[in-house]
Short mmCIF file of C-alpha atoms in Angstrom, two decimals:
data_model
loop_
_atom_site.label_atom_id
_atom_site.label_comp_id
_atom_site.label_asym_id
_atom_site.label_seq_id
_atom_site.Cartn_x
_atom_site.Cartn_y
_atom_site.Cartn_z
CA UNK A 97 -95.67 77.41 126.11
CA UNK A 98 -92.65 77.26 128.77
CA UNK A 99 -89.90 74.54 127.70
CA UNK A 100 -86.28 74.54 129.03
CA UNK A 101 -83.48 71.71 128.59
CA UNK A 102 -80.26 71.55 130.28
CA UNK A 103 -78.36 68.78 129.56
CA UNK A 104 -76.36 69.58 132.37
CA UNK A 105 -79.79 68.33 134.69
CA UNK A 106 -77.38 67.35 137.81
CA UNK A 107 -77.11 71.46 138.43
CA UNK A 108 -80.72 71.40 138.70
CA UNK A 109 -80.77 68.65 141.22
CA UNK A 110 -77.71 70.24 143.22
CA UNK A 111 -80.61 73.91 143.34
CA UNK A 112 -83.00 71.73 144.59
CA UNK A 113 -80.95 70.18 146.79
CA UNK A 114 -79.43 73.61 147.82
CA UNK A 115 -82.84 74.86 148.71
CA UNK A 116 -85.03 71.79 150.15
CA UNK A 117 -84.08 72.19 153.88
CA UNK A 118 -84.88 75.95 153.86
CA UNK A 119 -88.52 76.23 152.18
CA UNK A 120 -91.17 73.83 152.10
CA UNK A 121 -92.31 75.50 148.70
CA UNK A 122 -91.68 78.86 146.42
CA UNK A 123 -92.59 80.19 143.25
CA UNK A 124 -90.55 79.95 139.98
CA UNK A 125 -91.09 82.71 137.92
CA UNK A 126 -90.14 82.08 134.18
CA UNK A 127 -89.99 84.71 132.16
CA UNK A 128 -88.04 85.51 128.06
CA UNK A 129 -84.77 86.33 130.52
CA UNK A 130 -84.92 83.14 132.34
CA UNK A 131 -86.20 81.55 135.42
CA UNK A 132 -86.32 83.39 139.06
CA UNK A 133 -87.16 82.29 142.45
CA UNK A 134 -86.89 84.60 145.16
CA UNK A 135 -88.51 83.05 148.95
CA UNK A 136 -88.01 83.61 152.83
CA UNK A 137 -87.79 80.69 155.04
CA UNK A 138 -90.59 79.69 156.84
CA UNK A 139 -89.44 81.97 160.40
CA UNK A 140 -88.70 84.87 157.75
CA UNK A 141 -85.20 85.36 159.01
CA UNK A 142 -83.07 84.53 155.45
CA UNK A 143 -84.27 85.09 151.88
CA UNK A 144 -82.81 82.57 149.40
CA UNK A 145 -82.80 83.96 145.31
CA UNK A 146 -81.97 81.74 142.54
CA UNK A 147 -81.40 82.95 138.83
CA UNK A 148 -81.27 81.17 135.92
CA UNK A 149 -80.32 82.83 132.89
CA UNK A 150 -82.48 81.50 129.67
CA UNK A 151 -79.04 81.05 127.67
CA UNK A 152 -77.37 78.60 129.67
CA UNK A 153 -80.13 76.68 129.13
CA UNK A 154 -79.28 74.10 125.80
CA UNK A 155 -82.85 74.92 124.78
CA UNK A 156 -85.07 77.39 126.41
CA UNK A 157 -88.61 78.81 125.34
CA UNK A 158 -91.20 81.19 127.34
CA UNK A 159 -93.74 82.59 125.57
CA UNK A 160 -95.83 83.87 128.19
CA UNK A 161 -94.49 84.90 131.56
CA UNK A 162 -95.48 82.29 133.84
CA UNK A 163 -95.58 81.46 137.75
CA UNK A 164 -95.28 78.29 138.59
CA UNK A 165 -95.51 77.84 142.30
CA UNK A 166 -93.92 74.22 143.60
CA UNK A 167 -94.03 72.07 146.70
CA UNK A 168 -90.29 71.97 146.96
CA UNK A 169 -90.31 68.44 148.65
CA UNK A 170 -92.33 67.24 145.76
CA UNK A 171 -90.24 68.70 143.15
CA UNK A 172 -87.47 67.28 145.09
CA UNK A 173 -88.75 63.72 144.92
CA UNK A 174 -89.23 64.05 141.24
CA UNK A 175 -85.92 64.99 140.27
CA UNK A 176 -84.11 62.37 142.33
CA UNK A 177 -85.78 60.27 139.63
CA UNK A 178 -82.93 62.07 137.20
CA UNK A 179 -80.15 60.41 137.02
CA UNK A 180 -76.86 62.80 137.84
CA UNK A 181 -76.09 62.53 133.70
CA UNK A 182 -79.54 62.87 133.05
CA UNK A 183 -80.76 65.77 130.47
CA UNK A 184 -83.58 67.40 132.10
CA UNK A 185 -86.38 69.64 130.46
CA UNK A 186 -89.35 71.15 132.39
CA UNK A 187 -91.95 71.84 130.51
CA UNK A 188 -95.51 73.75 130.93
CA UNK A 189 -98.51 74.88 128.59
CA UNK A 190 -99.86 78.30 129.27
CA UNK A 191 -101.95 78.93 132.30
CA UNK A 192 -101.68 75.13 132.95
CA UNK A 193 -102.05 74.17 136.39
CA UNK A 194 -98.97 70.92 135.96
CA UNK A 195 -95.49 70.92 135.04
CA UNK A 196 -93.91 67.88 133.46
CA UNK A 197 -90.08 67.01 134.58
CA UNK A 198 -88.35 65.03 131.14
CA UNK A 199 -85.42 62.94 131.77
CA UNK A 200 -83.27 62.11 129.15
CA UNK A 201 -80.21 59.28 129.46
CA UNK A 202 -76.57 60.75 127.63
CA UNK A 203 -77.82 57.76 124.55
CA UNK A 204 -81.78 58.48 124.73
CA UNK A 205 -82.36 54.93 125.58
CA UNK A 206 -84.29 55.83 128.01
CA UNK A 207 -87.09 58.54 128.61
CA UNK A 208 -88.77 58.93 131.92
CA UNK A 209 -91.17 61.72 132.28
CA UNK A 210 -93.09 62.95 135.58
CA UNK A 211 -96.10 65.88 135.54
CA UNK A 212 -96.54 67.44 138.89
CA UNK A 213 -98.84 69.51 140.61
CA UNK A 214 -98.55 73.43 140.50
CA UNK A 215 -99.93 75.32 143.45
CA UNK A 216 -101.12 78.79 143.95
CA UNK A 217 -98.84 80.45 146.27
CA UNK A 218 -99.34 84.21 147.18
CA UNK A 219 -96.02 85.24 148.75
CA UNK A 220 -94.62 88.61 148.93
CA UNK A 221 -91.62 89.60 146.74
CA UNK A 222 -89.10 91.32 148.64
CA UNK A 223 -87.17 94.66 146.87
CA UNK A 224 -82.65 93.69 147.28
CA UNK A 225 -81.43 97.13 146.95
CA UNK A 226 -78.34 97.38 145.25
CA UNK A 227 -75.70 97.56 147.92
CA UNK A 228 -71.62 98.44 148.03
CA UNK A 229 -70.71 95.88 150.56
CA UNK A 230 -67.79 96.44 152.89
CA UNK A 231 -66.21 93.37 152.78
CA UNK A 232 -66.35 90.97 150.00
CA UNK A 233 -64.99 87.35 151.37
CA UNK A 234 -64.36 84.69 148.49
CA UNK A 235 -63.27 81.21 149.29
CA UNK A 236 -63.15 77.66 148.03
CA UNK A 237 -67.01 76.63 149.23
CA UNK A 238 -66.08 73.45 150.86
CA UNK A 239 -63.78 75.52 153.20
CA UNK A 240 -67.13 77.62 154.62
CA UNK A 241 -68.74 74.19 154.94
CA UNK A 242 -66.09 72.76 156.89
CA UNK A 243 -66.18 76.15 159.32
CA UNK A 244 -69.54 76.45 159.88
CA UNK A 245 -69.72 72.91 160.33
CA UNK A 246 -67.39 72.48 162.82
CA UNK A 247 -67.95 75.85 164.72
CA UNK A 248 -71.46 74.63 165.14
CA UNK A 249 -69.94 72.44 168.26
CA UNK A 250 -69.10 75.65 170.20
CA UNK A 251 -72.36 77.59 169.70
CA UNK A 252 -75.55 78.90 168.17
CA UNK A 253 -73.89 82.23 166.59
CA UNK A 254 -70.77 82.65 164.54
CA UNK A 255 -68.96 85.34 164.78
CA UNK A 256 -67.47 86.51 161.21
CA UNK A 257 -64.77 89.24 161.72
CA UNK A 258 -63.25 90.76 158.18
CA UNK A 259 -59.99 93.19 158.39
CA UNK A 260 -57.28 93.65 156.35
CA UNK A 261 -55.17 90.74 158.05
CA UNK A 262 -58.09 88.30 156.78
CA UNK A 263 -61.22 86.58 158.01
CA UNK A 264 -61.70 85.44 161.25
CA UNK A 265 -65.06 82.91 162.30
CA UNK A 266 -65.36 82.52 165.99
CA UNK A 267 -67.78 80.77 168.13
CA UNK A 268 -67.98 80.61 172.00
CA UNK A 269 -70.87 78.19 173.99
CA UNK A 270 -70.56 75.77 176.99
CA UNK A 271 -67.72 74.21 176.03
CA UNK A 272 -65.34 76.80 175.29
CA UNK A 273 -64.35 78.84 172.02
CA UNK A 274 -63.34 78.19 168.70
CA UNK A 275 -61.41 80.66 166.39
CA UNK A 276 -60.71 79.96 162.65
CA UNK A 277 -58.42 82.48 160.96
CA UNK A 278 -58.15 82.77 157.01
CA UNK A 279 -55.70 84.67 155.23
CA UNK A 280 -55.71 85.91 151.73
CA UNK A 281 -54.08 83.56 149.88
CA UNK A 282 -50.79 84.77 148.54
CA UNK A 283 -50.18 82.45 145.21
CA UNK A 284 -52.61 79.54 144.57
CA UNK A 285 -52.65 77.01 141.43
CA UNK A 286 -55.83 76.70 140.98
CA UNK A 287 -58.64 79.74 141.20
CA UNK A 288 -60.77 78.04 143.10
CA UNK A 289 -58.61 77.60 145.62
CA UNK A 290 -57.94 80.72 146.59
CA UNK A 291 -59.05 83.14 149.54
CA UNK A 292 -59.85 86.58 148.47
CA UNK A 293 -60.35 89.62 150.32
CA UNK A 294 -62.19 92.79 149.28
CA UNK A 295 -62.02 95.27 152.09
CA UNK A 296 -63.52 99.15 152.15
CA UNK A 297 -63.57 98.99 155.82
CA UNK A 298 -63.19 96.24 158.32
CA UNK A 299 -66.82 94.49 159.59
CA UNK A 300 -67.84 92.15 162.20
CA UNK A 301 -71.32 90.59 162.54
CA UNK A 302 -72.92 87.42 163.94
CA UNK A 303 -74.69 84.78 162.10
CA UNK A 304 -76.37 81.75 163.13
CA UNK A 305 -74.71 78.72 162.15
CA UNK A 306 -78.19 77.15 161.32
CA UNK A 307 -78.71 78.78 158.88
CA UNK A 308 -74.77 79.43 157.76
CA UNK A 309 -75.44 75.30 158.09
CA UNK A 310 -78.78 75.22 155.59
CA UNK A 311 -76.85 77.41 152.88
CA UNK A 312 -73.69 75.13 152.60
CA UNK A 313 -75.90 72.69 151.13
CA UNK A 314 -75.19 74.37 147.86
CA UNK A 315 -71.24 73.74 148.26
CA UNK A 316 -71.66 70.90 145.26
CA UNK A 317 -73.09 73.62 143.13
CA UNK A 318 -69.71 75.88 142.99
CA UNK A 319 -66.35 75.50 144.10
CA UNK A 320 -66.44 79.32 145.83
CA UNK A 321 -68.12 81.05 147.71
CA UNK A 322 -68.51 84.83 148.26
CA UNK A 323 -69.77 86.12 151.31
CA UNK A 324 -70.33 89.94 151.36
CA UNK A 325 -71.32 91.74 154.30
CA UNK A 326 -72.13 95.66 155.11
CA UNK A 327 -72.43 96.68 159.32
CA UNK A 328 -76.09 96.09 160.20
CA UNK A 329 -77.17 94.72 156.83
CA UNK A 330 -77.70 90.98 155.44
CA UNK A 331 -75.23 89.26 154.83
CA UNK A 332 -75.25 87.73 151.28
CA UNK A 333 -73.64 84.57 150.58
CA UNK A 334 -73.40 83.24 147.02
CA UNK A 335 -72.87 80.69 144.84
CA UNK A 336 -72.55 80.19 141.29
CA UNK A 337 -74.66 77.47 139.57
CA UNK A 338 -72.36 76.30 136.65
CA UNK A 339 -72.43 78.76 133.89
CA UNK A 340 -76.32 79.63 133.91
CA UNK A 341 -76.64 81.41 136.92
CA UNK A 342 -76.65 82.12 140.73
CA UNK A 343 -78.23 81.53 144.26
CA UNK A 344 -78.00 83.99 147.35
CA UNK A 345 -78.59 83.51 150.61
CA UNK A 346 -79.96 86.45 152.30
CA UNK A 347 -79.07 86.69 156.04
CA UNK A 348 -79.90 89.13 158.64
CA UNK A 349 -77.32 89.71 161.35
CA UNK A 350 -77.93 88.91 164.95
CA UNK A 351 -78.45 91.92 166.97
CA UNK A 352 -77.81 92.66 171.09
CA UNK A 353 -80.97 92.55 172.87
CA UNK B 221 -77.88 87.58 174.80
CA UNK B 222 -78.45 88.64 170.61
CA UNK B 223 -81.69 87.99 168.78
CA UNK B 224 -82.66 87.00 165.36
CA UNK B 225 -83.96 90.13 163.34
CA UNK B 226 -86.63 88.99 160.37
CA UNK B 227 -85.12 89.63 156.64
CA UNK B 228 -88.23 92.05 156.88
CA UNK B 229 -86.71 94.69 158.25
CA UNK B 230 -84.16 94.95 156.11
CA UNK B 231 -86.18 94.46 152.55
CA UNK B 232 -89.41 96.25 151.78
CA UNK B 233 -91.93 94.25 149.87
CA UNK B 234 -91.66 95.14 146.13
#
Protein backbone atom coordinates (compact mmCIF):
# COMPACT_ATOMS: atom_id res chain seq x y z
CA UNK A 1 0.00 0.00 0.00
CA UNK A 2 1.49 3.55 -1.17
CA UNK A 3 -0.60 6.59 0.39
CA UNK A 4 0.77 10.18 0.67
CA UNK A 5 -1.21 13.53 1.67
CA UNK A 6 0.02 16.94 1.44
CA UNK A 7 -2.23 19.38 2.33
CA UNK A 8 -0.10 21.74 0.78
CA UNK A 9 -1.42 19.94 -2.91
CA UNK A 10 -0.70 23.41 -4.90
CA UNK A 11 3.31 22.35 -4.58
CA UNK A 12 2.39 19.31 -6.29
CA UNK A 13 0.65 21.07 -9.09
CA UNK A 14 3.54 23.81 -9.33
CA UNK A 15 6.16 19.98 -9.92
CA UNK A 16 3.93 19.09 -12.43
CA UNK A 17 3.74 22.15 -13.85
CA UNK A 18 7.60 22.57 -13.51
CA UNK A 19 8.12 19.41 -15.45
CA UNK A 20 5.19 19.08 -18.21
CA UNK A 21 6.98 20.96 -21.08
CA UNK A 22 10.18 18.90 -20.68
CA UNK A 23 8.96 15.07 -20.61
CA UNK A 24 6.04 13.59 -22.07
CA UNK A 25 6.20 10.90 -19.18
CA UNK A 26 8.72 9.50 -16.26
CA UNK A 27 8.71 7.20 -13.54
CA UNK A 28 8.00 8.02 -9.83
CA UNK A 29 9.73 5.88 -7.69
CA UNK A 30 8.24 5.74 -4.08
CA UNK A 31 10.05 4.26 -1.72
CA UNK A 32 10.01 4.36 2.89
CA UNK A 33 12.39 7.71 2.18
CA UNK A 34 10.01 9.32 -0.11
CA UNK A 35 9.19 9.77 -3.69
CA UNK A 36 11.96 10.17 -6.64
CA UNK A 37 11.80 10.93 -10.22
CA UNK A 38 14.83 11.20 -12.09
CA UNK A 39 14.18 11.57 -16.43
CA UNK A 40 16.03 13.05 -19.59
CA UNK A 41 14.12 15.01 -22.03
CA UNK A 42 13.03 13.51 -24.97
CA UNK A 43 16.53 14.83 -27.25
CA UNK A 44 18.53 13.57 -24.03
CA UNK A 45 20.30 16.86 -23.65
CA UNK A 46 18.99 17.88 -19.75
CA UNK A 47 18.07 15.47 -16.94
CA UNK A 48 15.38 16.87 -14.61
CA UNK A 49 15.37 15.06 -10.69
CA UNK A 50 12.70 15.69 -8.29
CA UNK A 51 12.79 14.56 -4.51
CA UNK A 52 10.29 14.38 -2.19
CA UNK A 53 11.11 13.64 1.21
CA UNK A 54 8.32 11.19 2.95
CA UNK A 55 8.20 13.72 6.06
CA UNK A 56 7.02 16.72 4.50
CA UNK A 57 4.37 14.82 3.49
CA UNK A 58 1.21 15.44 6.32
CA UNK A 59 0.69 11.68 5.94
CA UNK A 60 2.87 9.37 4.04
CA UNK A 61 2.90 5.41 3.82
CA UNK A 62 5.01 2.93 1.44
CA UNK A 63 5.07 -0.37 2.24
CA UNK A 64 6.51 -1.82 -0.70
CA UNK A 65 8.85 0.06 -2.98
CA UNK A 66 6.92 0.88 -5.91
CA UNK A 67 7.36 2.35 -9.60
CA UNK A 68 4.81 4.04 -10.83
CA UNK A 69 5.50 5.20 -14.33
CA UNK A 70 3.02 8.31 -15.52
CA UNK A 71 2.00 10.00 -18.74
CA UNK A 72 2.97 13.39 -17.47
CA UNK A 73 0.27 15.19 -19.66
CA UNK A 74 -2.26 12.93 -18.12
CA UNK A 75 -1.19 13.39 -14.66
CA UNK A 76 -1.15 16.95 -15.54
CA UNK A 77 -4.79 17.07 -16.58
CA UNK A 78 -5.76 15.35 -13.42
CA UNK A 79 -4.34 17.58 -11.03
CA UNK A 80 -5.61 20.79 -12.62
CA UNK A 81 -8.81 19.21 -11.29
CA UNK A 82 -7.18 20.27 -7.62
CA UNK A 83 -8.02 23.25 -6.63
CA UNK A 84 -4.71 25.52 -5.58
CA UNK A 85 -6.05 24.96 -1.62
CA UNK A 86 -6.85 21.62 -2.38
CA UNK A 87 -5.33 18.66 -0.02
CA UNK A 88 -4.07 16.13 -2.32
CA UNK A 89 -3.28 12.34 -1.57
CA UNK A 90 -2.09 9.82 -4.22
CA UNK A 91 -2.73 6.69 -3.48
CA UNK A 92 -1.79 3.02 -4.94
CA UNK A 93 -2.29 -0.77 -3.85
CA UNK A 94 0.69 -2.98 -4.36
CA UNK A 95 1.67 -4.06 -7.81
CA UNK A 96 -1.53 -2.23 -8.99
CA UNK A 97 -1.43 -1.10 -12.40
CA UNK A 98 -3.71 2.64 -11.38
CA UNK A 99 -3.08 5.39 -9.14
CA UNK A 100 -5.94 7.36 -7.65
CA UNK A 101 -5.37 11.39 -7.25
CA UNK A 102 -7.80 12.51 -3.85
CA UNK A 103 -8.74 16.03 -3.61
CA UNK A 104 -9.75 17.37 -0.56
CA UNK A 105 -11.42 21.17 -0.12
CA UNK A 106 -9.69 23.24 3.28
CA UNK A 107 -13.72 22.24 4.95
CA UNK A 108 -14.04 18.57 3.32
CA UNK A 109 -17.18 19.62 1.65
CA UNK A 110 -16.10 18.39 -1.13
CA UNK A 111 -14.18 15.15 -2.30
CA UNK A 112 -13.23 14.61 -5.86
CA UNK A 113 -11.21 11.61 -6.64
CA UNK A 114 -9.55 10.55 -10.14
CA UNK A 115 -7.69 6.85 -10.78
CA UNK A 116 -5.34 6.97 -13.66
CA UNK A 117 -3.51 4.76 -15.74
CA UNK A 118 0.11 3.55 -14.79
CA UNK A 119 2.39 2.62 -17.63
CA UNK A 120 5.40 0.47 -17.90
CA UNK A 121 8.24 2.61 -18.74
CA UNK A 122 11.83 1.11 -19.04
CA UNK A 123 14.13 4.14 -18.90
CA UNK A 124 17.63 4.20 -17.85
CA UNK A 125 18.64 5.76 -14.49
CA UNK A 126 21.47 7.95 -14.84
CA UNK A 127 24.47 7.85 -11.84
CA UNK A 128 24.90 12.29 -10.55
CA UNK A 129 28.26 12.01 -9.11
CA UNK A 130 28.78 14.07 -6.28
CA UNK A 131 30.47 17.17 -7.56
CA UNK A 132 32.38 20.46 -5.83
CA UNK A 133 31.07 22.99 -8.20
CA UNK A 134 33.08 26.09 -9.00
CA UNK A 135 30.67 28.55 -8.83
CA UNK A 136 27.57 28.41 -6.85
CA UNK A 137 25.05 31.35 -8.21
CA UNK A 138 21.89 31.94 -5.87
CA UNK A 139 19.25 34.41 -6.80
CA UNK A 140 15.65 35.40 -6.30
CA UNK A 141 14.07 32.79 -9.14
CA UNK A 142 11.92 35.27 -10.82
CA UNK A 143 15.15 37.29 -11.58
CA UNK A 144 16.63 34.06 -13.82
CA UNK A 145 13.17 34.00 -15.41
CA UNK A 146 13.18 37.46 -16.34
CA UNK A 147 17.01 36.93 -17.91
CA UNK A 148 16.57 34.07 -19.72
CA UNK A 149 13.43 35.34 -20.86
CA UNK A 150 14.43 38.34 -22.22
CA UNK A 151 17.95 37.23 -23.51
CA UNK A 152 16.05 34.74 -25.54
CA UNK A 153 15.42 37.87 -28.13
CA UNK A 154 19.18 38.07 -28.92
CA UNK A 155 19.93 34.35 -29.43
CA UNK A 156 19.81 30.59 -29.11
CA UNK A 157 22.79 30.33 -26.40
CA UNK A 158 23.36 32.24 -23.21
CA UNK A 159 26.36 32.92 -22.19
CA UNK A 160 26.71 32.66 -18.17
CA UNK A 161 30.07 34.19 -17.01
CA UNK A 162 30.75 33.83 -12.94
CA UNK A 163 33.89 35.87 -11.34
CA UNK A 164 34.39 37.41 -8.33
CA UNK A 165 32.82 40.86 -9.54
CA UNK A 166 29.43 38.78 -10.06
CA UNK A 167 27.42 37.06 -12.75
CA UNK A 168 27.27 38.10 -16.06
CA UNK A 169 24.40 36.42 -18.84
CA UNK A 170 25.12 37.49 -22.34
CA UNK A 171 23.55 36.69 -25.56
CA UNK A 172 24.56 37.82 -29.14
CA UNK A 173 22.22 36.81 -32.54
CA UNK A 174 21.02 38.93 -35.56
CA UNK A 175 20.05 41.67 -33.84
CA UNK A 176 22.81 42.57 -31.71
CA UNK A 177 23.91 41.65 -28.00
CA UNK A 178 22.54 41.69 -24.75
CA UNK A 179 24.58 41.74 -21.44
CA UNK A 180 22.96 41.40 -17.94
CA UNK A 181 25.34 41.95 -15.02
CA UNK A 182 24.44 40.81 -11.32
CA UNK A 183 26.26 41.69 -8.38
CA UNK A 184 26.29 40.11 -5.02
CA UNK A 185 24.00 41.78 -3.15
CA UNK A 186 25.55 43.79 -0.38
CA UNK A 187 22.56 44.09 2.40
CA UNK A 188 19.07 42.82 1.43
CA UNK A 189 15.76 42.70 3.75
CA UNK A 190 14.50 39.88 2.80
CA UNK A 191 16.60 36.39 2.03
CA UNK A 192 15.09 35.76 -0.86
CA UNK A 193 16.04 38.62 -2.31
CA UNK A 194 19.36 38.38 -2.32
CA UNK A 195 22.21 37.48 -4.95
CA UNK A 196 24.80 35.20 -3.67
CA UNK A 197 28.02 34.25 -4.95
CA UNK A 198 30.10 31.15 -4.17
CA UNK A 199 33.29 31.31 -6.15
CA UNK A 200 36.45 28.60 -6.08
CA UNK A 201 37.44 29.80 -9.41
CA UNK A 202 35.81 31.94 -12.01
CA UNK A 203 33.66 29.81 -14.95
CA UNK A 204 32.07 30.60 -18.14
CA UNK A 205 29.83 28.24 -20.15
CA UNK A 206 26.95 28.44 -22.65
CA UNK A 207 23.51 27.25 -22.23
CA UNK A 208 20.62 27.22 -24.41
CA UNK A 209 17.99 29.46 -23.43
CA UNK A 210 15.38 26.71 -24.40
CA UNK A 211 15.97 24.88 -22.12
CA UNK A 212 17.25 27.73 -19.39
CA UNK A 213 13.40 28.75 -20.75
CA UNK A 214 11.67 25.05 -19.88
CA UNK A 215 13.33 25.08 -16.26
CA UNK A 216 11.99 28.57 -15.15
CA UNK A 217 8.72 27.05 -15.20
CA UNK A 218 9.42 26.01 -11.67
CA UNK A 219 10.01 29.83 -10.54
CA UNK A 220 6.38 29.52 -8.57
CA UNK A 221 7.81 26.60 -6.73
CA UNK A 222 10.72 28.69 -4.81
CA UNK A 223 11.60 32.12 -4.50
CA UNK A 224 15.61 31.21 -5.36
CA UNK A 225 17.34 29.72 -7.40
CA UNK A 226 20.86 28.19 -7.34
CA UNK A 227 22.66 27.60 -10.33
CA UNK A 228 26.01 25.74 -9.88
CA UNK A 229 28.31 25.17 -12.58
CA UNK A 230 31.92 23.29 -12.89
CA UNK A 231 34.09 24.02 -16.58
CA UNK A 232 32.86 21.31 -18.97
CA UNK A 233 30.27 19.78 -16.66
CA UNK A 234 26.29 20.23 -16.34
CA UNK A 235 25.18 22.82 -15.11
CA UNK A 236 22.66 22.21 -12.23
CA UNK A 237 19.99 24.54 -11.55
CA UNK A 238 17.73 24.09 -8.52
CA UNK A 239 14.86 24.78 -6.83
CA UNK A 240 13.38 24.10 -3.62
CA UNK A 241 9.80 22.68 -3.46
CA UNK A 242 8.42 24.18 -0.14
CA UNK A 243 9.79 22.34 2.76
CA UNK A 244 9.57 18.63 1.32
CA UNK A 245 12.04 18.67 -1.16
CA UNK A 246 13.88 19.63 -4.43
CA UNK A 247 14.03 19.60 -8.34
CA UNK A 248 17.31 19.90 -10.55
CA UNK A 249 17.73 20.60 -13.79
CA UNK A 250 20.58 18.89 -15.30
CA UNK A 251 22.20 20.78 -18.24
CA UNK A 252 25.02 20.01 -20.45
CA UNK A 253 27.08 22.93 -21.70
CA UNK A 254 27.32 23.84 -25.32
CA UNK A 255 30.55 22.95 -26.76
CA UNK A 256 32.68 24.57 -30.05
CA UNK A 257 32.30 22.41 -32.95
CA UNK B 1 29.19 27.54 -34.35
CA UNK B 2 28.70 25.31 -30.64
CA UNK B 3 26.68 22.12 -30.45
CA UNK B 4 24.45 20.53 -27.97
CA UNK B 5 26.33 17.60 -26.10
CA UNK B 6 23.66 14.73 -24.75
CA UNK B 7 23.48 14.61 -20.69
CA UNK B 8 24.94 11.09 -21.71
CA UNK B 9 28.18 11.91 -21.82
CA UNK B 10 28.42 13.36 -18.82
CA UNK B 11 26.33 10.62 -16.55
CA UNK B 12 26.87 6.90 -16.84
CA UNK B 13 23.78 4.81 -16.53
CA UNK B 14 23.49 3.51 -12.92
Amino acid sequence: MFEARLVQGSLLKKVLDAIKELLNEASWDCADSGIQLQAMDNSHVSLVSVNLRAEGFDKYRCDRNLIMGMDLTSMSKILKCAANDDIITMKAQDNADTVTFIFESPSQEKVSDYEMKLMNLDQDHLGIPETDYACVIKLPSGEFARICRDLSNFGESIVIACSKEGVKFSAAGDIGTGNIKLAQTSSVDKEEEAVIIEMQEPVTLTFACRYLNMFTKATPLSPQVSLSMSPDVPLVVEYSIGDIGQIQYFLAPKIDD
Amino acid sequence: MSKQPSIFKFFSKS
